């Protein structure tokens, strides 16, 4: 394992591309034979990355731990159920972070879980504070809290300039999911 200082990388904003950027980083890391884990907080349905990531095994593993996105995209799951799922996903994530067996861990949509109050901010802060020094930790999601931005080493904000959804074009297989 590499003993370099790991980074905390934060992809946030209202534009498309947060998860895509994180997955691109994972793809690049696999080229260097790095072990990567992706824990998804918001996605609970089939996405193309699930099949694609299986082809990168054993270097990459993905765990879906969410109940969808709170109150959007037709999600009718109660906030209580979202909180329970987020807590369970966090417990798995935290255990894996502390295991020190991964080079990169992506906590996909954890920022959104914090901003929508289904996961306490203090847990995300604990994740960053307690991570092994060498681990690169990637956090994604809408509405990053200032505390997370301050703790991150690299922050990229995705800004929507134009989106086909505004023209009535729904999510596209292989592009959006």
PDB file of C-alpha atoms in Angstrom:
ATOM      1  CA  UNK A   1       0.000   0.000   0.000  1.00  0.00           C
ATOM      2  CA  UNK A   2       1.122   3.527  -0.750  1.00  0.00           C
ATOM      3  CA  UNK A   3       2.081   5.612   2.275  1.00  0.00           C
ATOM      4  CA  UNK A   4       1.352   9.012   0.665  1.00  0.00           C
ATOM      5  CA  UNK A   5      -1.118  11.352   2.358  1.00  0.00           C
ATOM      6  CA  UNK A   6      -4.612  10.597   1.179  1.00  0.00           C
ATOM      7  CA  UNK A   7      -6.868  13.389  -0.005  1.00  0.00           C
ATOM      8  CA  UNK A   8     -10.435  14.289   0.836  1.00  0.00           C
ATOM      9  CA  UNK A   9     -12.098  15.076  -2.487  1.00  0.00           C
ATOM     10  CA  UNK A  10     -15.546  16.673  -2.623  1.00  0.00           C
ATOM     11  CA  UNK A  11     -17.734  16.829  -5.734  1.00  0.00           C
ATOM     12  CA  UNK A  12     -20.816  18.977  -5.102  1.00  0.00           C
ATOM     13  CA  UNK A  13     -23.165  21.404  -6.845  1.00  0.00           C
ATOM     14  CA  UNK A  14     -26.406  21.394  -8.774  1.00  0.00           C
ATOM     15  CA  UNK A  15     -24.937  20.282 -12.084  1.00  0.00           C
ATOM     16  CA  UNK A  16     -24.643  16.760 -13.433  1.00  0.00           C
ATOM     17  CA  UNK A  17     -21.371  14.913 -13.076  1.00  0.00           C
ATOM     18  CA  UNK A  18     -20.591  14.379  -9.394  1.00  0.00           C
ATOM     19  CA  UNK A  19     -20.885  10.598  -9.410  1.00  0.00           C
ATOM     20  CA  UNK A  20     -19.478  10.467 -12.926  1.00  0.00           C
ATOM     21  CA  UNK A  21     -16.350  12.337 -11.777  1.00  0.00           C
ATOM     22  CA  UNK A  22     -15.946   9.998  -8.801  1.00  0.00           C
ATOM     23  CA  UNK A  23     -16.320   6.923 -11.013  1.00  0.00           C
ATOM     24  CA  UNK A  24     -13.818   8.371 -13.476  1.00  0.00           C
ATOM     25  CA  UNK A  25     -11.354   8.750 -10.619  1.00  0.00           C
ATOM     26  CA  UNK A  26     -11.958   5.090  -9.688  1.00  0.00           C
ATOM     27  CA  UNK A  27     -11.395   4.012 -13.291  1.00  0.00           C
ATOM     28  CA  UNK A  28      -8.085   5.875 -13.355  1.00  0.00           C
ATOM     29  CA  UNK A  29      -7.060   4.324 -10.009  1.00  0.00           C
ATOM     30  CA  UNK A  30      -7.751   0.797 -11.309  1.00  0.00           C
ATOM     31  CA  UNK A  31      -5.151   1.503 -13.988  1.00  0.00           C
ATOM     32  CA  UNK A  32      -2.649   1.735 -11.126  1.00  0.00           C
ATOM     33  CA  UNK A  33      -4.028  -1.424  -9.467  1.00  0.00           C
ATOM     34  CA  UNK A  34      -5.521   0.510  -6.557  1.00  0.00           C
ATOM     35  CA  UNK A  35      -8.317  -1.089  -4.533  1.00  0.00           C
ATOM     36  CA  UNK A  36     -11.495   1.002  -4.566  1.00  0.00           C
ATOM     37  CA  UNK A  37     -14.804   0.842  -2.722  1.00  0.00           C
ATOM     38  CA  UNK A  38     -17.946   2.761  -3.656  1.00  0.00           C
ATOM     39  CA  UNK A  39     -20.777   3.085  -1.138  1.00  0.00           C
ATOM     40  CA  UNK A  40     -23.901   4.705  -2.576  1.00  0.00           C
ATOM     41  CA  UNK A  41     -26.242   6.510  -0.187  1.00  0.00           C
ATOM     42  CA  UNK A  42     -28.922   7.712  -2.614  1.00  0.00           C
ATOM     43  CA  UNK A  43     -29.090   5.134  -5.359  1.00  0.00           C
ATOM     44  CA  UNK A  44     -31.121   2.007  -4.769  1.00  0.00           C
ATOM     45  CA  UNK A  45     -32.042   1.078  -8.331  1.00  0.00           C
ATOM     46  CA  UNK A  46     -30.228  -0.438 -11.280  1.00  0.00           C
ATOM     47  CA  UNK A  47     -27.612   1.792 -12.857  1.00  0.00           C
ATOM     48  CA  UNK A  48     -25.140   0.947 -15.593  1.00  0.00           C
ATOM     49  CA  UNK A  49     -22.231   1.401 -13.221  1.00  0.00           C
ATOM     50  CA  UNK A  50     -23.326  -1.673 -11.240  1.00  0.00           C
ATOM     51  CA  UNK A  51     -22.603  -3.937 -14.219  1.00  0.00           C
ATOM     52  CA  UNK A  52     -19.541  -1.978 -15.336  1.00  0.00           C
ATOM     53  CA  UNK A  53     -17.983  -2.087 -11.886  1.00  0.00           C
ATOM     54  CA  UNK A  54     -18.400  -5.868 -11.674  1.00  0.00           C
ATOM     55  CA  UNK A  55     -16.040  -6.053 -14.659  1.00  0.00           C
ATOM     56  CA  UNK A  56     -13.413  -4.232 -12.589  1.00  0.00           C
ATOM     57  CA  UNK A  57     -13.567  -6.800  -9.793  1.00  0.00           C
ATOM     58  CA  UNK A  58     -11.645  -7.633  -7.641  1.00  0.00           C
ATOM     59  CA  UNK A  59     -10.132  -4.128  -7.577  1.00  0.00           C
ATOM     60  CA  UNK A  60     -13.484  -2.349  -7.247  1.00  0.00           C
ATOM     61  CA  UNK A  61     -16.532  -3.131  -5.119  1.00  0.00           C
ATOM     62  CA  UNK A  62     -19.825  -1.245  -4.957  1.00  0.00           C
ATOM     63  CA  UNK A  63     -22.434  -1.297  -2.194  1.00  0.00           C
ATOM     64  CA  UNK A  64     -25.857   0.318  -2.575  1.00  0.00           C
ATOM     65  CA  UNK A  65     -27.149   1.458   0.797  1.00  0.00           C
ATOM     66  CA  UNK A  66     -29.827   4.017   0.120  1.00  0.00           C
ATOM     67  CA  UNK A  67     -33.557   4.175  -0.356  1.00  0.00           C
ATOM     68  CA  UNK A  68     -33.486   6.541  -3.310  1.00  0.00           C
ATOM     69  CA  UNK A  69     -33.528  10.326  -3.137  1.00  0.00           C
ATOM     70  CA  UNK A  70     -35.664  11.847  -0.389  1.00  0.00           C
ATOM     71  CA  UNK A  71     -38.861  13.312  -1.801  1.00  0.00           C
ATOM     72  CA  UNK A  72     -37.798  13.454  -5.475  1.00  0.00           C
ATOM     73  CA  UNK A  73     -38.031  11.247  -8.568  1.00  0.00           C
ATOM     74  CA  UNK A  74     -41.247   9.743  -7.234  1.00  0.00           C
ATOM     75  CA  UNK A  75     -39.647   8.581  -3.986  1.00  0.00           C
ATOM     76  CA  UNK A  76     -42.369   7.930  -1.384  1.00  0.00           C
ATOM     77  CA  UNK A  77     -40.108   6.409   1.296  1.00  0.00           C
ATOM     78  CA  UNK A  78     -40.513   8.107   4.691  1.00  0.00           C
ATOM     79  CA  UNK A  79     -37.729  10.226   6.123  1.00  0.00           C
ATOM     80  CA  UNK A  80     -37.499   7.757   9.008  1.00  0.00           C
ATOM     81  CA  UNK A  81     -36.760   4.919   6.572  1.00  0.00           C
ATOM     82  CA  UNK A  82     -34.200   7.103   4.756  1.00  0.00           C
ATOM     83  CA  UNK A  83     -32.492   7.854   8.080  1.00  0.00           C
ATOM     84  CA  UNK A  84     -32.364   4.160   8.959  1.00  0.00           C
ATOM     85  CA  UNK A  85     -30.875   3.258   5.558  1.00  0.00           C
ATOM     86  CA  UNK A  86     -28.347   6.104   5.788  1.00  0.00           C
ATOM     87  CA  UNK A  87     -27.297   4.975   9.259  1.00  0.00           C
ATOM     88  CA  UNK A  88     -26.818   1.403   8.043  1.00  0.00           C
ATOM     89  CA  UNK A  89     -24.880   2.555   4.964  1.00  0.00           C
ATOM     90  CA  UNK A  90     -22.719   4.806   7.127  1.00  0.00           C
ATOM     91  CA  UNK A  91     -21.935   1.969   9.534  1.00  0.00           C
ATOM     92  CA  UNK A  92     -20.762  -0.221   6.633  1.00  0.00           C
ATOM     93  CA  UNK A  93     -18.809   2.683   5.142  1.00  0.00           C
ATOM     94  CA  UNK A  94     -17.161   3.613   8.436  1.00  0.00           C
ATOM     95  CA  UNK A  95     -16.124   0.021   9.122  1.00  0.00           C
ATOM     96  CA  UNK A  96     -14.589  -0.229   5.649  1.00  0.00           C
ATOM     97  CA  UNK A  97     -12.778   3.103   6.073  1.00  0.00           C
ATOM     98  CA  UNK A  98     -11.239   1.933   9.338  1.00  0.00           C
ATOM     99  CA  UNK A  99     -10.295  -1.450   7.840  1.00  0.00           C
ATOM    100  CA  UNK A 100      -7.451   0.243   5.929  1.00  0.00           C
ATOM    101  CA  UNK A 101      -7.787  -2.291   3.103  1.00  0.00           C
ATOM    102  CA  UNK A 102      -8.844   0.216   0.436  1.00  0.00           C
ATOM    103  CA  UNK A 103      -6.788   2.833  -1.407  1.00  0.00           C
ATOM    104  CA  UNK A 104      -9.810   4.924  -2.443  1.00  0.00           C
ATOM    105  CA  UNK A 105     -13.311   5.007  -1.008  1.00  0.00           C
ATOM    106  CA  UNK A 106     -16.163   6.895  -2.663  1.00  0.00           C
ATOM    107  CA  UNK A 107     -19.081   7.880  -0.421  1.00  0.00           C
ATOM    108  CA  UNK A 108     -21.520   8.599  -3.238  1.00  0.00           C
ATOM    109  CA  UNK A 109     -24.380  10.944  -2.302  1.00  0.00           C
ATOM    110  CA  UNK A 110     -23.259  11.198   1.332  1.00  0.00           C
ATOM    111  CA  UNK A 111     -23.211  14.995   0.977  1.00  0.00           C
ATOM    112  CA  UNK A 112     -26.862  14.951  -0.088  1.00  0.00           C
ATOM    113  CA  UNK A 113     -27.696  12.636   2.815  1.00  0.00           C
ATOM    114  CA  UNK A 114     -26.186  15.224   5.163  1.00  0.00           C
ATOM    115  CA  UNK A 115     -27.836  18.220   3.485  1.00  0.00           C
ATOM    116  CA  UNK A 116     -31.272  16.542   3.528  1.00  0.00           C
ATOM    117  CA  UNK A 117     -30.797  15.727   7.227  1.00  0.00           C
ATOM    118  CA  UNK A 118     -30.969  11.947   6.892  1.00  0.00           C
ATOM    119  CA  UNK A 119     -27.371  11.629   8.094  1.00  0.00           C
ATOM    120  CA  UNK A 120     -25.905  13.885  10.801  1.00  0.00           C
ATOM    121  CA  UNK A 121     -23.104  16.216   9.705  1.00  0.00           C
ATOM    122  CA  UNK A 122     -21.053  15.024  12.689  1.00  0.00           C
ATOM    123  CA  UNK A 123     -20.889  11.533  11.148  1.00  0.00           C
ATOM    124  CA  UNK A 124     -19.463  12.833   7.869  1.00  0.00           C
ATOM    125  CA  UNK A 125     -16.945  14.872   9.867  1.00  0.00           C
ATOM    126  CA  UNK A 126     -16.037  11.774  11.902  1.00  0.00           C
ATOM    127  CA  UNK A 127     -15.505   9.834   8.667  1.00  0.00           C
ATOM    128  CA  UNK A 128     -13.011  12.428   7.439  1.00  0.00           C
ATOM    129  CA  UNK A 129     -11.300  12.840  10.807  1.00  0.00           C
ATOM    130  CA  UNK A 130     -10.906   9.101  11.452  1.00  0.00           C
ATOM    131  CA  UNK A 131      -9.865   7.961   7.975  1.00  0.00           C
ATOM    132  CA  UNK A 132      -6.416   6.405   7.637  1.00  0.00           C
ATOM    133  CA  UNK A 133      -3.853   9.004   6.567  1.00  0.00           C
ATOM    134  CA  UNK A 134      -3.109   7.242   3.260  1.00  0.00           C
ATOM    135  CA  UNK A 135      -6.775   6.788   2.200  1.00  0.00           C
ATOM    136  CA  UNK A 136      -8.201   8.956  -0.565  1.00  0.00           C
ATOM    137  CA  UNK A 137     -11.829   9.661   0.400  1.00  0.00           C
ATOM    138  CA  UNK A 138     -14.263  10.992  -2.201  1.00  0.00           C
ATOM    139  CA  UNK A 139     -17.571  12.549  -1.117  1.00  0.00           C
ATOM    140  CA  UNK A 140     -20.319  13.436  -3.587  1.00  0.00           C
ATOM    141  CA  UNK A 141     -23.702  15.121  -3.451  1.00  0.00           C
ATOM    142  CA  UNK A 142     -25.729  18.328  -3.563  1.00  0.00           C
ATOM    143  CA  UNK A 143     -25.503  21.229  -1.105  1.00  0.00           C
ATOM    144  CA  UNK A 144     -22.179  20.591   0.654  1.00  0.00           C
ATOM    145  CA  UNK A 145     -22.035  22.087   4.132  1.00  0.00           C
ATOM    146  CA  UNK A 146     -19.316  24.669   4.735  1.00  0.00           C
ATOM    147  CA  UNK A 147     -17.692  22.396   7.314  1.00  0.00           C
ATOM    148  CA  UNK A 148     -17.185  19.664   4.698  1.00  0.00           C
ATOM    149  CA  UNK A 149     -15.840  22.136   2.160  1.00  0.00           C
ATOM    150  CA  UNK A 150     -13.360  23.419   4.731  1.00  0.00           C
ATOM    151  CA  UNK A 151     -12.152  19.896   5.590  1.00  0.00           C
ATOM    152  CA  UNK A 152     -11.712  18.802   1.964  1.00  0.00           C
ATOM    153  CA  UNK A 153      -8.405  19.054   0.125  1.00  0.00           C
ATOM    154  CA  UNK A 154     -10.057  19.382  -3.292  1.00  0.00           C
ATOM    155  CA  UNK A 155     -13.549  20.721  -3.961  1.00  0.00           C
ATOM    156  CA  UNK A 156     -15.230  20.831  -7.348  1.00  0.00           C
ATOM    157  CA  UNK A 157     -18.659  22.391  -7.752  1.00  0.00           C
ATOM    158  CA  UNK A 158     -20.671  21.156 -10.719  1.00  0.00           C
ATOM    159  CA  UNK A 159     -22.740  23.998 -12.125  1.00  0.00           C
ATOM    160  CA  UNK A 160     -25.584  23.384 -14.538  1.00  0.00           C
ATOM    161  CA  UNK A 161     -25.312  25.567 -17.613  1.00  0.00           C
ATOM    162  CA  UNK A 162     -27.709  23.621 -19.802  1.00  0.00           C
ATOM    163  CA  UNK A 163     -29.483  20.292 -19.269  1.00  0.00           C
ATOM    164  CA  UNK A 164     -31.687  18.260 -21.654  1.00  0.00           C
ATOM    165  CA  UNK A 165     -34.205  17.716 -18.839  1.00  0.00           C
ATOM    166  CA  UNK A 166     -35.211  21.371 -19.287  1.00  0.00           C
ATOM    167  CA  UNK A 167     -36.297  20.421 -22.833  1.00  0.00           C
ATOM    168  CA  UNK A 168     -38.296  17.408 -21.636  1.00  0.00           C
ATOM    169  CA  UNK A 169     -35.584  14.833 -22.349  1.00  0.00           C
ATOM    170  CA  UNK A 170     -35.520  12.342 -19.495  1.00  0.00           C
ATOM    171  CA  UNK A 171     -32.507  10.489 -18.118  1.00  0.00           C
ATOM    172  CA  UNK A 172     -30.664   8.474 -20.731  1.00  0.00           C
ATOM    173  CA  UNK A 173     -29.370   4.937 -20.204  1.00  0.00           C
ATOM    174  CA  UNK A 174     -25.595   4.842 -20.203  1.00  0.00           C
ATOM    175  CA  UNK A 175     -25.331   8.615 -19.830  1.00  0.00           C
ATOM    176  CA  UNK A 176     -27.376   9.488 -16.754  1.00  0.00           C
ATOM    177  CA  UNK A 177     -27.756   6.084 -15.111  1.00  0.00           C
TER     178      UNK A 177
END
